[in-house]
Amino acid sequence: MKLWSGRFTKESDKLTEDFNASISFDSRMYREDIEGSIAHAAMLAKQGIITEGERDLIIKGLKEIREELDAGKLKFTLEAEDVHMNIETFLISKIGEVGKKLHTARSRNDQVALDIRMYLKSEIHEIRKLLLKLQETLLGLAEEHLETIMPGYTHLQKAQPVTLAHHFMAYFEMLRRDLERLDDCFKRLDYMPLGSGALAGTGFNLDREFIKEQLGFRHITRNSLDAVSDRDFAIEFCSFASILMMHMSRFSEELILWSSEEFSFVEMDDAYSTGSSIMPQKKNPDLAELVRGKTGRVFGSLVALLTVMKSLPLAYNKDMQEDKEPLFDAVDTVKKCLLVFEAMIRTARFNKVKMAAATRGGFTNATDLADYLVNKGMAFRDAHEVVGKVVLYCIENNKVLEEIDINKYKEFSGLIESDIYEYLDIFQCVARRRVPGGPAPEAVAKALEEGQNWVRRMKNALCK
Ligand code: ARG
């Protein structure tokens, strides 16, 4: 029999039961649901709404149900619809009449809002750890490659020399913003909704602060209508997750490109690559491709949630049951991607020789030649023009800038002297870019230190 069958004269159609049920996915929140119910029962007794004896029976029953569920000894049923009513049904069949008192002054609407918030809070703790781990790995790699020269690109055309460390640190910065967004999302998640009832609170004298304390929330929600119909936190989480995945997809794209024979900047470890069923020579960067591919489903979750919530009138509407699958999928996907990406990048081998060779061909030091002329008194726009002509000469004569004879240089500009060769040295070009935020080993070493300190602080401040 359904917990709500009183006003019905007919059984639900099987189709209705199947379509309406959420147990197949919301069962993942059973531990949160039970913890919330334990706190609720404790509060009901404290307020004299149930007796202490009733409270003890309810709490003991709930704990046993939790153990049995953990051990796989209890089976959820479709008939009981969702995780909340499944557990309540288990309780009533375990402890009898007293079990029917648990749902006093509570609705599934505030209950589900509580469960999702509790679930997401604990997942955010996990994701935060994974994110910081990836950041630490990037810092380690940057430290190792402070002097590894590589071409920096714009339009995927070689532009100016940078270092691999600087490139890693660019991703470190993206992930730093991601972590800040996650912490910001957590702040608004940390509100306890129980006591909002179905939509209009309750006439019982509840102690919401007590439940808040019991469940480790920082605040209580401030408006019952909003509390039961708010899913902003899920949308914010999926926004965070989408931006993070977008960042990882960019990095993945580069790693895939760099793994090609044409680039050969990186080789993934065998443990984190796959082969082809037909082509024996192949070693594919599938993990990076999958991270890139899975980015789409996380964006999908965000759009699904926004669309579910769009135009919904206050307060709870059943549409909102559609919040869980996209949210859960985003959580699972992000966790897996962070885990895989960290292992993949940590074990990858970066080919310094190839990177340096690629930096030398392709006029990545052309801007430096122009800067050289500026230092000798020429206006930048004129210097740009002169160097353009020098590059054209090089292309026509199959040379790089370092190979032009000094006499030939003098034909382009009398300002050029024999110190030009040292000036054009790729390593010098990078070392000169010492400006804060620049790629010089000196500047990146400072960024690295700041990053290390930041990670240390963030590890100590878990979701504050
Ligand atoms: N399974 C429901 C959900 O996930 C729980 C809340 C149901 N409330 C209701 N009034 N039907 O949203």
Short mmCIF file of C-alpha atoms and ligand atoms in Angstrom, two decimals:
data_model
loop_
_atom_site.label_atom_id
_atom_site.label_comp_id
_atom_site.label_asym_id
_atom_site.label_seq_id
_atom_site.Cartn_x
_atom_site.Cartn_y
_atom_site.Cartn_z
CA MET A 1 0.00 0.00 0.00
CA LYS A 2 1.23 3.50 -0.82
CA LEU A 3 2.08 5.90 1.98
CA TRP A 4 -0.23 8.42 0.32
CA SER A 5 -3.09 6.08 -0.71
CA GLY A 6 -5.77 7.51 1.66
CA ARG A 7 -7.60 9.74 -0.81
CA PHE A 8 -7.37 7.25 -3.68
CA THR A 9 -9.94 4.63 -4.56
CA LYS A 10 -7.90 2.88 -7.23
CA GLU A 11 -4.42 1.42 -7.44
CA SER A 12 -1.85 3.24 -9.59
CA ASP A 13 -1.47 1.95 -13.10
CA LYS A 14 1.84 0.13 -13.58
CA LEU A 15 2.79 2.76 -16.15
CA THR A 16 2.22 5.54 -13.62
CA GLU A 17 4.21 3.73 -11.00
CA ASP A 18 7.12 3.19 -13.33
CA PHE A 19 7.07 6.70 -14.78
CA ASN A 20 6.69 8.42 -11.44
CA ALA A 21 9.35 6.50 -9.51
CA SER A 22 12.81 7.89 -8.84
CA ILE A 23 14.17 5.05 -6.72
CA SER A 24 16.32 3.71 -9.56
CA PHE A 25 18.52 6.78 -9.24
CA ASP A 26 17.78 8.55 -5.94
CA SER A 27 18.67 5.40 -3.96
CA ARG A 28 22.22 6.73 -4.13
CA MET A 29 21.22 9.22 -1.41
CA TYR A 30 20.01 6.64 1.13
CA ARG A 31 22.75 7.41 3.65
CA GLU A 32 21.98 11.13 3.54
CA ASP A 33 18.26 10.42 3.80
CA ILE A 34 18.78 8.29 6.91
CA GLU A 35 21.14 10.77 8.53
CA GLY A 36 18.62 13.55 7.92
CA SER A 37 15.84 11.44 9.42
CA ILE A 38 17.92 10.65 12.50
CA ALA A 39 18.50 14.35 13.10
CA HIS A 40 14.81 15.08 12.47
CA ALA A 41 13.70 12.43 14.99
CA ALA A 42 16.17 13.75 17.57
CA MET A 43 14.79 17.23 17.11
CA LEU A 44 11.15 16.09 17.31
CA ALA A 45 11.89 14.50 20.70
CA LYS A 46 13.84 17.48 21.94
CA GLN A 47 10.82 19.67 21.16
CA GLY A 48 8.44 17.25 22.87
CA ILE A 49 6.68 16.36 19.59
CA ILE A 50 7.54 12.67 20.01
CA THR A 51 8.72 10.95 23.20
CA GLU A 52 12.30 10.00 23.91
CA GLY A 53 11.31 6.35 23.80
CA GLU A 54 9.79 6.82 20.35
CA ARG A 55 12.89 8.68 19.22
CA ASP A 56 15.15 5.86 20.39
CA LEU A 57 13.10 3.25 18.57
CA ILE A 58 13.09 5.30 15.36
CA ILE A 59 16.80 6.02 15.46
CA LYS A 60 17.70 2.43 16.27
CA GLY A 61 15.48 1.27 13.40
CA LEU A 62 17.02 3.74 10.97
CA LYS A 63 20.54 2.68 11.92
CA GLU A 64 19.68 -0.97 11.40
CA ILE A 65 18.18 -0.13 8.00
CA ARG A 66 21.37 1.67 7.08
CA GLU A 67 23.45 -1.36 8.04
CA GLU A 68 21.21 -3.70 6.12
CA LEU A 69 21.33 -1.46 3.05
CA ASP A 70 25.13 -1.19 3.31
CA ALA A 71 25.30 -4.97 3.45
CA GLY A 72 22.96 -5.30 0.48
CA LYS A 73 20.39 -7.13 2.60
CA LEU A 74 17.45 -4.83 1.85
CA LYS A 75 15.94 -4.28 -1.57
CA PHE A 76 14.37 -1.03 -2.69
CA THR A 77 11.02 -1.35 -4.42
CA LEU A 78 9.47 0.59 -7.26
CA GLU A 79 6.15 0.53 -5.41
CA ALA A 80 7.63 2.73 -2.67
CA GLU A 81 8.53 5.25 -5.42
CA ASP A 82 11.55 7.08 -4.11
CA VAL A 83 14.33 6.78 -1.54
CA HIS A 84 12.38 8.72 1.08
CA MET A 85 9.30 6.51 1.03
CA ASN A 86 11.35 3.33 0.65
CA ILE A 87 13.17 4.07 3.88
CA GLU A 88 10.01 5.13 5.66
CA THR A 89 8.37 1.90 4.52
CA PHE A 90 11.32 -0.15 5.76
CA LEU A 91 11.09 1.66 9.09
CA ILE A 92 7.39 1.06 9.55
CA SER A 93 7.72 -2.61 8.72
CA LYS A 94 10.68 -2.90 11.11
CA ILE A 95 9.41 -1.00 14.18
CA GLY A 96 5.67 -0.83 13.55
CA GLU A 97 3.33 2.03 14.53
CA VAL A 98 6.04 4.31 15.97
CA GLY A 99 7.67 4.45 12.55
CA LYS A 100 4.62 6.33 11.28
CA LYS A 101 5.55 9.32 13.47
CA LEU A 102 8.85 10.07 11.73
CA HIS A 103 7.33 12.12 8.94
CA THR A 104 5.69 14.57 11.41
CA ALA A 105 6.36 18.20 10.42
CA ARG A 106 8.24 17.16 7.32
CA SER A 107 7.54 16.78 3.61
CA ARG A 108 9.43 14.95 0.93
CA ASN A 109 9.90 18.39 -0.57
CA ASP A 110 12.15 19.67 2.21
CA GLN A 111 13.53 16.17 2.70
CA VAL A 112 14.76 15.83 -0.87
CA ALA A 113 16.17 19.36 -0.80
CA LEU A 114 18.13 18.33 2.31
CA ASP A 115 19.33 15.04 0.85
CA ILE A 116 20.68 16.56 -2.35
CA ARG A 117 22.46 19.29 -0.43
CA MET A 118 24.06 16.76 1.91
CA TYR A 119 25.03 14.51 -0.99
CA LEU A 120 26.56 17.35 -2.97
CA LYS A 121 28.44 18.72 0.04
CA SER A 122 30.24 15.44 0.52
CA GLU A 123 30.93 15.01 -3.21
CA ILE A 124 32.35 18.52 -3.34
CA HIS A 125 34.83 17.55 -0.64
CA GLU A 126 35.98 14.64 -2.79
CA ILE A 127 36.14 16.65 -5.99
CA ARG A 128 38.04 19.41 -4.25
CA LYS A 129 40.69 16.91 -3.17
CA LEU A 130 41.01 15.52 -6.69
CA LEU A 131 41.28 18.99 -8.14
CA LEU A 132 44.02 19.99 -5.69
CA LYS A 133 45.86 16.75 -6.44
CA LEU A 134 45.85 17.57 -10.15
CA GLN A 135 47.09 21.05 -9.36
CA GLU A 136 49.93 19.65 -7.26
CA THR A 137 50.88 17.37 -10.13
CA LEU A 138 50.98 20.35 -12.47
CA LEU A 139 53.19 22.25 -10.03
CA GLY A 140 55.54 19.27 -9.87
CA LEU A 141 55.73 19.08 -13.65
CA ALA A 142 56.28 22.81 -13.91
CA GLU A 143 59.16 22.58 -11.44
CA GLU A 144 60.71 19.86 -13.55
CA HIS A 145 60.32 21.81 -16.80
CA LEU A 146 61.21 25.36 -15.79
CA GLU A 147 63.83 25.45 -18.55
CA THR A 148 62.12 23.26 -21.15
CA ILE A 149 61.71 25.56 -24.11
CA MET A 150 58.71 25.13 -26.37
CA PRO A 151 56.94 27.18 -29.01
CA GLY A 152 54.00 29.22 -27.78
CA TYR A 153 51.17 29.36 -30.31
CA THR A 154 48.48 31.71 -31.43
CA HIS A 155 46.09 30.53 -34.16
CA LEU A 156 47.99 27.25 -33.73
CA GLN A 157 50.87 28.96 -35.55
CA LYS A 158 54.21 29.22 -33.82
CA ALA A 159 54.35 32.62 -32.16
CA GLN A 160 56.96 33.18 -29.45
CA PRO A 161 59.04 30.88 -27.31
CA VAL A 162 57.73 29.94 -23.87
CA THR A 163 58.53 27.13 -21.47
CA LEU A 164 56.63 23.97 -20.78
CA ALA A 165 56.49 25.06 -17.13
CA HIS A 166 54.73 28.25 -18.16
CA HIS A 167 52.27 26.22 -20.20
CA PHE A 168 51.52 23.95 -17.21
CA MET A 169 51.09 26.98 -15.00
CA ALA A 170 48.51 28.40 -17.40
CA TYR A 171 46.36 25.34 -16.66
CA PHE A 172 47.15 25.65 -12.99
CA GLU A 173 45.58 29.13 -13.08
CA MET A 174 42.45 27.84 -14.82
CA LEU A 175 42.09 25.15 -12.19
CA ARG A 176 42.63 27.70 -9.45
CA ARG A 177 39.61 29.63 -10.71
CA ASP A 178 37.69 26.35 -10.88
CA LEU A 179 38.48 25.61 -7.27
CA GLU A 180 37.41 29.09 -6.26
CA ARG A 181 34.14 28.61 -8.13
CA LEU A 182 33.63 25.29 -6.37
CA ASP A 183 34.17 26.87 -2.96
CA ASP A 184 31.79 29.63 -3.88
CA CYS A 185 29.15 27.10 -4.91
CA PHE A 186 29.68 25.34 -1.56
CA LYS A 187 28.89 28.54 0.33
CA ARG A 188 25.37 28.71 -1.07
CA LEU A 189 24.94 24.97 -0.76
CA ASP A 190 25.58 25.08 2.96
CA TYR A 191 21.98 25.97 3.94
CA MET A 192 19.76 23.50 5.79
CA PRO A 193 16.20 23.40 4.34
CA LEU A 194 14.37 21.06 6.76
CA GLY A 195 11.48 22.83 8.46
CA SER A 196 10.27 24.30 5.18
CA GLY A 197 7.72 21.50 4.96
CA ALA A 198 5.95 21.03 1.66
CA LEU A 199 6.17 24.75 0.94
CA ALA A 200 4.70 26.70 3.85
CA GLY A 201 6.81 25.64 6.82
CA THR A 202 4.98 24.00 9.69
CA GLY A 203 2.88 24.88 12.74
CA PHE A 204 4.94 22.54 14.92
CA ASN A 205 7.50 24.21 17.11
CA LEU A 206 10.64 22.93 15.38
CA ASP A 207 14.23 23.74 16.29
CA ARG A 208 15.79 24.19 12.87
CA GLU A 209 19.06 25.42 14.33
CA PHE A 210 19.42 22.15 16.20
CA ILE A 211 19.10 20.11 13.00
CA LYS A 212 21.49 22.46 11.26
CA GLU A 213 24.09 21.78 13.96
CA GLN A 214 23.46 18.03 13.94
CA LEU A 215 23.99 17.82 10.20
CA GLY A 216 26.95 20.19 10.03
CA PHE A 217 25.36 22.97 8.02
CA ARG A 218 26.44 26.55 8.37
CA HIS A 219 23.05 28.25 7.90
CA ILE A 220 19.35 27.50 7.70
CA THR A 221 17.39 28.47 4.60
CA ARG A 222 15.50 31.73 4.96
CA ASN A 223 12.29 31.22 3.00
CA SER A 224 10.25 28.03 2.88
CA LEU A 225 8.91 28.57 -0.66
CA ASP A 226 12.39 29.17 -1.97
CA ALA A 227 13.98 26.39 0.06
CA VAL A 228 11.87 23.62 -1.47
CA SER A 229 12.03 24.95 -5.01
CA ASP A 230 15.66 26.04 -5.20
CA ARG A 231 18.06 24.00 -7.28
CA ASP A 232 20.51 26.83 -7.93
CA PHE A 233 23.19 24.89 -6.11
CA ALA A 234 22.92 22.02 -8.61
CA ILE A 235 23.08 24.47 -11.49
CA GLU A 236 26.04 26.23 -9.94
CA PHE A 237 27.79 22.92 -9.44
CA CYS A 238 27.19 21.96 -13.06
CA SER A 239 28.46 25.39 -14.15
CA PHE A 240 31.62 24.82 -12.17
CA ALA A 241 31.88 21.31 -13.62
CA SER A 242 31.30 22.53 -17.17
CA ILE A 243 34.00 25.16 -16.95
CA LEU A 244 36.42 22.68 -15.39
CA MET A 245 35.67 20.15 -18.15
CA MET A 246 36.10 22.86 -20.77
CA HIS A 247 39.56 23.50 -19.32
CA MET A 248 40.43 19.81 -19.28
CA SER A 249 39.16 19.45 -22.84
CA ARG A 250 41.54 22.18 -24.01
CA PHE A 251 44.45 20.50 -22.28
CA SER A 252 43.35 17.13 -23.68
CA GLU A 253 43.16 18.56 -27.16
CA GLU A 254 46.75 19.77 -26.85
CA LEU A 255 47.97 16.46 -25.51
CA ILE A 256 46.28 14.64 -28.39
CA LEU A 257 47.88 16.98 -30.88
CA TRP A 258 51.26 16.75 -29.17
CA SER A 259 51.05 12.94 -29.23
CA SER A 260 50.87 12.94 -33.03
CA GLU A 261 54.04 12.03 -34.85
CA GLU A 262 53.98 15.45 -36.48
CA PHE A 263 54.43 17.11 -33.09
CA SER A 264 55.97 14.32 -31.00
CA PHE A 265 56.11 16.62 -27.96
CA VAL A 266 54.67 14.00 -25.63
CA GLU A 267 54.24 10.30 -25.24
CA MET A 268 51.66 8.90 -22.87
CA ASP A 269 52.68 6.06 -20.64
CA ASP A 270 51.65 2.62 -21.91
CA ALA A 271 49.49 2.20 -18.82
CA TYR A 272 47.42 5.20 -19.90
CA SER A 273 47.16 4.61 -23.65
CA THR A 274 45.39 2.06 -25.80
CA GLY A 275 46.06 0.18 -29.02
CA SER A 276 44.15 -0.55 -32.19
CA SER A 277 42.42 -3.85 -32.93
CA ILE A 278 43.63 -3.75 -36.52
CA MET A 279 46.69 -1.49 -36.80
CA PRO A 280 49.52 -3.07 -34.82
CA GLN A 281 51.66 0.06 -34.76
CA LYS A 282 49.09 2.28 -33.06
CA LYS A 283 49.27 3.81 -29.63
CA ASN A 284 46.37 6.15 -29.09
CA PRO A 285 45.77 8.87 -26.49
CA ASP A 286 42.25 7.56 -25.82
CA LEU A 287 42.05 8.84 -22.26
CA ALA A 288 42.62 12.42 -23.33
CA GLU A 289 40.10 11.93 -26.14
CA LEU A 290 37.54 10.61 -23.67
CA VAL A 291 38.03 13.52 -21.32
CA ARG A 292 37.50 15.79 -24.32
CA GLY A 293 34.44 13.78 -25.32
CA LYS A 294 32.90 13.58 -21.85
CA THR A 295 32.98 17.36 -21.63
CA GLY A 296 29.86 17.33 -23.79
CA ARG A 297 27.79 15.31 -21.37
CA VAL A 298 28.65 17.64 -18.49
CA PHE A 299 27.56 20.64 -20.57
CA GLY A 300 24.44 18.57 -21.26
CA SER A 301 23.77 18.25 -17.54
CA LEU A 302 24.01 21.99 -17.09
CA VAL A 303 21.62 22.70 -19.94
CA ALA A 304 19.24 19.97 -18.72
CA LEU A 305 19.08 21.50 -15.24
CA LEU A 306 18.63 25.04 -16.50
CA THR A 307 15.85 23.84 -18.75
CA VAL A 308 14.11 21.85 -16.01
CA MET A 309 14.05 24.90 -13.77
CA LYS A 310 13.16 27.44 -16.42
CA SER A 311 9.69 28.97 -15.92
CA LEU A 312 8.78 26.69 -13.00
CA PRO A 313 6.24 28.42 -10.78
CA LEU A 314 6.75 28.29 -7.01
CA ALA A 315 7.13 26.08 -5.18
CA TYR A 316 7.98 22.37 -5.65
CA ASN A 317 7.00 20.81 -8.98
CA LYS A 318 7.57 17.23 -9.95
CA ASP A 319 9.70 18.40 -12.86
CA MET A 320 12.36 18.88 -10.22
CA GLN A 321 12.75 15.13 -9.79
CA GLU A 322 14.59 15.41 -13.11
CA ASP A 323 17.40 17.25 -11.31
CA LYS A 324 19.14 14.16 -9.99
CA GLU A 325 20.30 12.20 -13.01
CA PRO A 326 22.11 15.12 -14.68
CA LEU A 327 23.63 16.17 -11.37
CA PHE A 328 24.79 12.65 -10.50
CA ASP A 329 26.18 12.15 -13.98
CA ALA A 330 28.11 15.42 -13.79
CA VAL A 331 29.53 14.43 -10.38
CA ASP A 332 30.59 10.98 -11.60
CA THR A 333 32.06 12.27 -14.83
CA VAL A 334 34.06 15.05 -13.25
CA LYS A 335 35.48 12.73 -10.59
CA LYS A 336 36.55 10.13 -13.12
CA CYS A 337 38.03 12.68 -15.48
CA LEU A 338 40.06 14.37 -12.74
CA LEU A 339 41.40 11.02 -11.57
CA VAL A 340 42.35 9.81 -15.04
CA PHE A 341 43.74 13.12 -16.20
CA GLU A 342 46.04 13.43 -13.20
CA ALA A 343 47.46 9.93 -13.67
CA MET A 344 47.84 10.42 -17.40
CA ILE A 345 49.70 13.70 -17.18
CA ARG A 346 51.86 12.64 -14.24
CA THR A 347 53.21 9.66 -16.16
CA ALA A 348 53.52 11.29 -19.59
CA ARG A 349 56.99 11.83 -21.05
CA PHE A 350 57.65 15.22 -22.56
CA ASN A 351 60.21 15.35 -25.37
CA LYS A 352 62.46 18.33 -24.62
CA VAL A 353 64.56 17.83 -27.75
CA LYS A 354 61.56 17.92 -30.08
CA MET A 355 60.12 20.93 -28.30
CA ALA A 356 63.37 22.86 -28.52
CA ALA A 357 63.81 21.96 -32.19
CA ALA A 358 60.25 23.08 -32.94
CA THR A 359 60.95 26.36 -31.18
CA ARG A 360 64.05 27.04 -33.27
CA GLY A 361 62.37 26.62 -36.65
CA GLY A 362 59.45 28.95 -37.25
CA PHE A 363 60.75 32.43 -36.40
CA THR A 364 59.53 32.41 -32.82
CA ASN A 365 62.30 34.96 -32.13
CA ALA A 366 61.16 37.43 -34.82
CA THR A 367 59.52 39.71 -32.24
CA ASP A 368 62.82 39.73 -30.37
CA LEU A 369 64.64 40.98 -33.46
CA ALA A 370 62.14 43.84 -33.66
CA ASP A 371 62.60 44.54 -29.93
CA TYR A 372 66.37 44.59 -30.51
CA LEU A 373 65.94 47.33 -33.10
CA VAL A 374 63.66 49.25 -30.75
CA ASN A 375 66.33 49.08 -28.06
CA LYS A 376 68.71 50.62 -30.60
CA GLY A 377 66.34 53.52 -31.17
CA MET A 378 64.01 52.47 -33.99
CA ALA A 379 60.24 52.95 -33.60
CA PHE A 380 58.46 49.63 -33.11
CA ARG A 381 56.27 49.98 -36.21
CA ASP A 382 59.39 50.54 -38.37
CA ALA A 383 61.18 47.66 -36.69
CA HIS A 384 58.17 45.43 -37.45
CA GLU A 385 58.47 46.36 -41.13
CA VAL A 386 62.22 45.66 -41.25
CA VAL A 387 61.87 42.28 -39.54
CA GLY A 388 59.02 41.35 -41.87
CA LYS A 389 61.44 41.82 -44.76
CA VAL A 390 64.15 39.81 -42.97
CA VAL A 391 61.71 36.94 -42.43
CA LEU A 392 60.68 37.02 -46.09
CA TYR A 393 64.35 36.84 -47.07
CA CYS A 394 64.80 33.85 -44.75
CA ILE A 395 61.80 32.02 -46.18
CA GLU A 396 63.07 32.59 -49.73
CA ASN A 397 66.56 31.41 -48.79
CA ASN A 398 65.55 28.62 -46.44
CA LYS A 399 67.27 30.10 -43.39
CA VAL A 400 66.39 30.94 -39.79
CA LEU A 401 67.19 34.34 -38.25
CA GLU A 402 70.27 33.07 -36.43
CA GLU A 403 71.82 31.96 -39.74
CA ILE A 404 71.88 35.31 -41.51
CA ASP A 405 75.34 36.76 -42.00
CA ILE A 406 76.05 40.05 -40.19
CA ASN A 407 76.77 41.84 -43.46
CA LYS A 408 73.45 40.77 -44.83
CA TYR A 409 71.79 42.00 -41.62
CA LYS A 410 73.39 45.40 -42.11
CA GLU A 411 71.65 45.68 -45.48
CA PHE A 412 68.33 45.50 -43.61
CA SER A 413 69.41 47.91 -40.89
CA GLY A 414 72.66 49.53 -39.91
CA LEU A 415 71.55 49.26 -36.28
CA ILE A 416 72.14 45.51 -36.27
CA GLU A 417 75.48 44.46 -34.83
CA SER A 418 77.17 41.19 -33.95
CA ASP A 419 75.50 41.04 -30.51
CA ILE A 420 72.31 40.14 -32.42
CA TYR A 421 73.13 36.41 -32.36
CA GLU A 422 73.12 36.17 -28.62
CA TYR A 423 70.03 38.33 -28.51
CA LEU A 424 68.19 35.92 -30.83
CA ASP A 425 69.17 32.81 -28.91
CA ILE A 426 65.88 31.11 -28.05
CA PHE A 427 66.79 30.63 -24.43
CA GLN A 428 67.72 34.31 -24.11
CA CYS A 429 64.40 35.23 -25.71
CA VAL A 430 62.57 33.39 -22.96
CA ALA A 431 64.89 34.46 -20.14
CA ARG A 432 64.35 38.11 -21.12
CA ARG A 433 60.60 37.82 -20.52
CA ARG A 434 60.96 38.28 -16.80
CA VAL A 435 57.91 40.48 -16.42
CA PRO A 436 55.58 39.19 -13.66
CA GLY A 437 53.38 36.57 -15.29
CA GLY A 438 55.95 35.99 -18.03
CA PRO A 439 57.60 32.72 -19.14
CA ALA A 440 61.20 33.38 -17.98
CA PRO A 441 62.35 30.60 -15.63
CA GLU A 442 62.91 33.30 -13.02
CA ALA A 443 59.33 34.58 -13.31
CA VAL A 444 57.79 31.10 -13.48
CA ALA A 445 59.78 30.05 -10.41
CA LYS A 446 58.07 32.88 -8.52
CA ALA A 447 54.65 31.89 -9.87
CA LEU A 448 55.41 28.34 -8.86
CA GLU A 449 56.21 29.30 -5.31
CA GLU A 450 53.07 31.37 -5.04
CA GLY A 451 51.10 28.43 -6.45
CA GLN A 452 52.63 26.01 -3.96
CA ASN A 453 51.72 28.28 -1.07
CA TRP A 454 48.22 28.70 -2.40
CA VAL A 455 47.72 24.94 -2.67
CA ARG A 456 48.95 24.52 0.88
CA ARG A 457 46.48 27.13 2.12
CA MET A 458 43.63 25.61 0.16
CA LYS A 459 44.34 22.16 1.51
CA ASN A 460 44.02 23.50 5.04
CA ALA A 461 40.86 25.42 4.24
CA LEU A 462 38.61 22.60 3.13
CA CYS A 463 35.47 24.28 1.80
CA LYS A 464 35.40 27.06 4.33
N1 ARG B 1 11.22 11.90 -5.54
C1 ARG B 1 10.88 13.28 -5.38
C2 ARG B 1 11.98 14.15 -6.05
O1 ARG B 1 13.00 13.64 -6.29
C3 ARG B 1 10.77 13.64 -3.95
C4 ARG B 1 9.87 14.78 -3.68
C5 ARG B 1 8.49 14.40 -4.06
N2 ARG B 1 7.52 15.31 -3.59
C6 ARG B 1 6.28 15.28 -4.00
N3 ARG B 1 5.48 16.14 -3.50
N4 ARG B 1 5.87 14.44 -4.92
O2 ARG B 1 11.77 15.30 -6.31
#
